[in-house]
């Protein structure tokens, strides 16, 4: 998952630089726009940025991994004696909402890593 996280951060950073360049152009700050475009291009040349569709596949994979990790951590916390009040407080919800989320959720299917060749 680490490599996918790095790819996601790279994609997001390049997109942020491109968005900053567009915003600077809209404000008429052409010097800043040019610097932001140059930074985005340098980042792209150092390491190819995933396409939008590749980034979408990466984000789905990461989301499922994080969902499963949260589900597993809640299970372990409960097994170690944590209360639904404790879990709800950390999740920013009531104990009833935390319990309802856990009851409704299931582990999501593990999707193939979108950066690895299909088998």
C-alpha positions as protocol buffer text, in pm:
chain_id: "A"
residue {
  index: 1
  type: UNK
  ca { x: 0 y: 0 z: 0 }
}
residue {
  index: 2
  type: UNK
  ca { x: 296 y: 231 z: 60 }
}
residue {
  index: 3
  type: UNK
  ca { x: 377 y: 261 z: -311 }
}
residue {
  index: 4
  type: UNK
  ca { x: 14 y: 340 z: -388 }
}
residue {
  index: 5
  type: UNK
  ca { x: 8 y: 608 z: -121 }
}
residue {
  index: 6
  type: UNK
  ca { x: 317 y: 767 z: -274 }
}
residue {
  index: 7
  type: UNK
  ca { x: 157 y: 758 z: -620 }
}
residue {
  index: 8
  type: UNK
  ca { x: -157 y: 919 z: -481 }
}
residue {
  index: 9
  type: UNK
  ca { x: 40 y: 1195 z: -307 }
}
residue {
  index: 10
  type: UNK
  ca { x: 237 y: 1257 z: -628 }
}
residue {
  index: 11
  type: UNK
  ca { x: -81 y: 1276 z: -837 }
}
residue {
  index: 12
  type: UNK
  ca { x: -250 y: 1505 z: -585 }
}
residue {
  index: 13
  type: UNK
  ca { x: 54 y: 1734 z: -557 }
}
residue {
  index: 14
  type: UNK
  ca { x: 82 y: 1775 z: -935 }
}
residue {
  index: 15
  type: UNK
  ca { x: -291 y: 1847 z: -956 }
}
residue {
  index: 16
  type: UNK
  ca { x: -260 y: 2105 z: -676 }
}
residue {
  index: 17
  type: UNK
  ca { x: 25 y: 2277 z: -863 }
}
residue {
  index: 18
  type: UNK
  ca { x: -179 y: 2281 z: -1185 }
}
residue {
  index: 19
  type: UNK
  ca { x: -482 y: 2421 z: -999 }
}
residue {
  index: 20
  type: UNK
  ca { x: -263 y: 2688 z: -836 }
}
residue {
  index: 21
  type: UNK
  ca { x: -129 y: 2784 z: -1180 }
}
residue {
  index: 22
  type: UNK
  ca { x: -483 y: 2816 z: -1316 }
}
residue {
  index: 23
  type: UNK
  ca { x: -592 y: 3026 z: -1017 }
}
residue {
  index: 24
  type: UNK
  ca { x: -288 y: 3253 z: -1055 }
}
residue {
  index: 25
  type: UNK
  ca { x: -368 y: 3297 z: -1425 }
}
residue {
  index: 26
  type: UNK
  ca { x: -727 y: 3393 z: -1338 }
}
residue {
  index: 27
  type: UNK
  ca { x: -596 y: 3658 z: -1096 }
}
residue {
  index: 28
  type: UNK
  ca { x: -362 y: 3789 z: -1363 }
}
residue {
  index: 29
  type: UNK
  ca { x: -50 y: 3677 z: -1172 }
}
residue {
  index: 30
  type: UNK
  ca { x: 129 y: 3531 z: -1473 }
}
residue {
  index: 31
  type: UNK
  ca { x: 466 y: 3503 z: -1298 }
}
residue {
  index: 32
  type: UNK
  ca { x: 327 y: 3279 z: -1024 }
}
residue {
  index: 33
  type: UNK
  ca { x: 128 y: 3082 z: -1281 }
}
residue {
  index: 34
  type: UNK
  ca { x: 444 y: 3015 z: -1482 }
}
residue {
  index: 35
  type: UNK
  ca { x: 633 y: 2902 z: -1169 }
}
residue {
  index: 36
  type: UNK
  ca { x: 351 y: 2666 z: -1069 }
}
residue {
  index: 37
  type: UNK
  ca { x: 333 y: 2518 z: -1419 }
}
residue {
  index: 38
  type: UNK
  ca { x: 710 y: 2470 z: -1416 }
}
residue {
  index: 39
  type: UNK
  ca { x: 694 y: 2294 z: -1078 }
}
residue {
  index: 40
  type: UNK
  ca { x: 418 y: 2065 z: -1203 }
}
residue {
  index: 41
  type: UNK
  ca { x: 621 y: 1985 z: -1515 }
}
residue {
  index: 42
  type: UNK
  ca { x: 936 y: 1911 z: -1312 }
}
residue {
  index: 43
  type: UNK
  ca { x: 740 y: 1680 z: -1082 }
}
residue {
  index: 44
  type: UNK
  ca { x: 588 y: 1506 z: -1386 }
}
residue {
  index: 45
  type: UNK
  ca { x: 933 y: 1459 z: -1541 }
}
residue {
  index: 46
  type: UNK
  ca { x: 1084 y: 1318 z: -1219 }
}
residue {
  index: 47
  type: UNK
  ca { x: 815 y: 1057 z: -1185 }
}
residue {
  index: 48
  type: UNK
  ca { x: 525 y: 1004 z: -1424 }
}
residue {
  index: 49
  type: UNK
  ca { x: 197 y: 1114 z: -1273 }
}
residue {
  index: 50
  type: UNK
  ca { x: -90 y: 865 z: -1287 }
}
residue {
  index: 51
  type: UNK
  ca { x: -369 y: 954 z: -1527 }
}
residue {
  index: 52
  type: UNK
  ca { x: -700 y: 1059 z: -1377 }
}
residue {
  index: 53
  type: UNK
  ca { x: -841 y: 710 z: -1434 }
}
residue {
  index: 54
  type: UNK
  ca { x: -533 y: 546 z: -1280 }
}
residue {
  index: 55
  type: UNK
  ca { x: -565 y: 784 z: -984 }
}
residue {
  index: 56
  type: UNK
  ca { x: -931 y: 685 z: -950 }
}
residue {
  index: 57
  type: UNK
  ca { x: -835 y: 315 z: -938 }
}
residue {
  index: 58
  type: UNK
  ca { x: -562 y: 393 z: -683 }
}
residue {
  index: 59
  type: UNK
  ca { x: -803 y: 593 z: -465 }
}
residue {
  index: 60
  type: UNK
  ca { x: -1058 y: 309 z: -464 }
}
residue {
  index: 61
  type: UNK
  ca { x: -790 y: 59 z: -370 }
}
residue {
  index: 62
  type: UNK
  ca { x: -662 y: 282 z: -88 }
}
residue {
  index: 63
  type: UNK
  ca { x: -1015 y: 355 z: 35 }
}
residue {
  index: 64
  type: UNK
  ca { x: -1093 y: -18 z: 60 }
}
residue {
  index: 65
  type: UNK
  ca { x: -764 y: -84 z: 241 }
}
residue {
  index: 66
  type: UNK
  ca { x: -837 y: 195 z: 493 }
}
residue {
  index: 67
  type: UNK
  ca { x: -1197 y: 79 z: 541 }
}
residue {
  index: 68
  type: UNK
  ca { x: -1077 y: -275 z: 616 }
}
residue {
  index: 69
  type: UNK
  ca { x: -808 y: -143 z: 849 }
}
residue {
  index: 70
  type: UNK
  ca { x: -1068 y: 61 z: 1044 }
}
residue {
  index: 71
  type: UNK
  ca { x: -1300 y: -240 z: 1065 }
}
residue {
  index: 72
  type: UNK
  ca { x: -1012 y: -458 z: 1193 }
}
residue {
  index: 73
  type: UNK
  ca { x: -897 y: -197 z: 1446 }
}
residue {
  index: 74
  type: UNK
  ca { x: -1250 y: -161 z: 1585 }
}
residue {
  index: 75
  type: UNK
  ca { x: -1269 y: -541 z: 1618 }
}
residue {
  index: 76
  type: UNK
  ca { x: -936 y: -551 z: 1802 }
}
residue {
  index: 77
  type: UNK
  ca { x: -1028 y: -259 z: 2027 }
}
residue {
  index: 78
  type: UNK
  ca { x: -1351 y: -433 z: 2125 }
}
residue {
  index: 79
  type: UNK
  ca { x: -1164 y: -757 z: 2190 }
}
residue {
  index: 80
  type: UNK
  ca { x: -925 y: -563 z: 2417 }
}
residue {
  index: 81
  type: UNK
  ca { x: -1216 y: -423 z: 2617 }
}
residue {
  index: 82
  type: UNK
  ca { x: -1279 y: -84 z: 2456 }
}
residue {
  index: 83
  type: UNK
  ca { x: -1635 y: 40 z: 2492 }
}
residue {
  index: 84
  type: UNK
  ca { x: -1862 y: 167 z: 2216 }
}
residue {
  index: 85
  type: UNK
  ca { x: -1844 y: 504 z: 2392 }
}
residue {
  index: 86
  type: UNK
  ca { x: -1463 y: 503 z: 2353 }
}
residue {
  index: 87
  type: UNK
  ca { x: -1486 y: 403 z: 1988 }
}
residue {
  index: 88
  type: UNK
  ca { x: -1764 y: 651 z: 1914 }
}
residue {
  index: 89
  type: UNK
  ca { x: -1569 y: 937 z: 2072 }
}
residue {
  index: 90
  type: UNK
  ca { x: -1265 y: 866 z: 1853 }
}
residue {
  index: 91
  type: UNK
  ca { x: -1482 y: 832 z: 1541 }
}
residue {
  index: 92
  type: UNK
  ca { x: -1665 y: 1154 z: 1625 }
}
residue {
  index: 93
  type: UNK
  ca { x: -2004 y: 994 z: 1674 }
}
residue {
  index: 94
  type: UNK
  ca { x: -2226 y: 855 z: 1947 }
}
residue {
  index: 95
  type: UNK
  ca { x: -2173 y: 506 z: 2079 }
}
residue {
  index: 96
  type: UNK
  ca { x: -2500 y: 405 z: 1913 }
}
residue {
  index: 97
  type: UNK
  ca { x: -2384 y: 538 z: 1576 }
}
residue {
  index: 98
  type: UNK
  ca { x: -2047 y: 366 z: 1609 }
}
residue {
  index: 99
  type: UNK
  ca { x: -2216 y: 36 z: 1694 }
}
residue {
  index: 100
  type: UNK
  ca { x: -2461 y: 75 z: 1403 }
}
residue {
  index: 101
  type: UNK
  ca { x: -2174 y: 152 z: 1162 }
}
residue {
  index: 102
  type: UNK
  ca { x: -1985 y: -157 z: 1276 }
}
residue {
  index: 103
  type: UNK
  ca { x: -2292 y: -382 z: 1248 }
}
residue {
  index: 104
  type: UNK
  ca { x: -2367 y: -258 z: 893 }
}
residue {
  index: 105
  type: UNK
  ca { x: -2011 y: -272 z: 768 }
}
residue {
  index: 106
  type: UNK
  ca { x: -1826 y: -568 z: 634 }
}
residue {
  index: 107
  type: UNK
  ca { x: -1476 y: -598 z: 507 }
}
residue {
  index: 108
  type: UNK
  ca { x: -1462 y: -475 z: 149 }
}
residue {
  index: 109
  type: UNK
  ca { x: -1317 y: -705 z: -112 }
}
residue {
  index: 110
  type: UNK
  ca { x: -946 y: -670 z: -155 }
}
residue {
  index: 111
  type: UNK
  ca { x: -899 y: -533 z: -503 }
}
residue {
  index: 112
  type: UNK
  ca { x: -589 y: -602 z: -705 }
}
residue {
  index: 113
  type: UNK
  ca { x: -324 y: -335 z: -683 }
}
residue {
  index: 114
  type: UNK
  ca { x: -391 y: -122 z: -992 }
}
residue {
  index: 115
  type: UNK
  ca { x: -19 y: -67 z: -1049 }
}
residue {
  index: 116
  type: UNK
  ca { x: 65 y: -436 z: -1069 }
}
residue {
  index: 117
  type: UNK
  ca { x: 18 y: -634 z: -1391 }
}
residue {
  index: 118
  type: UNK
  ca { x: -292 y: -854 z: -1402 }
}
residue {
  index: 119
  type: UNK
  ca { x: -231 y: -1222 z: -1336 }
}
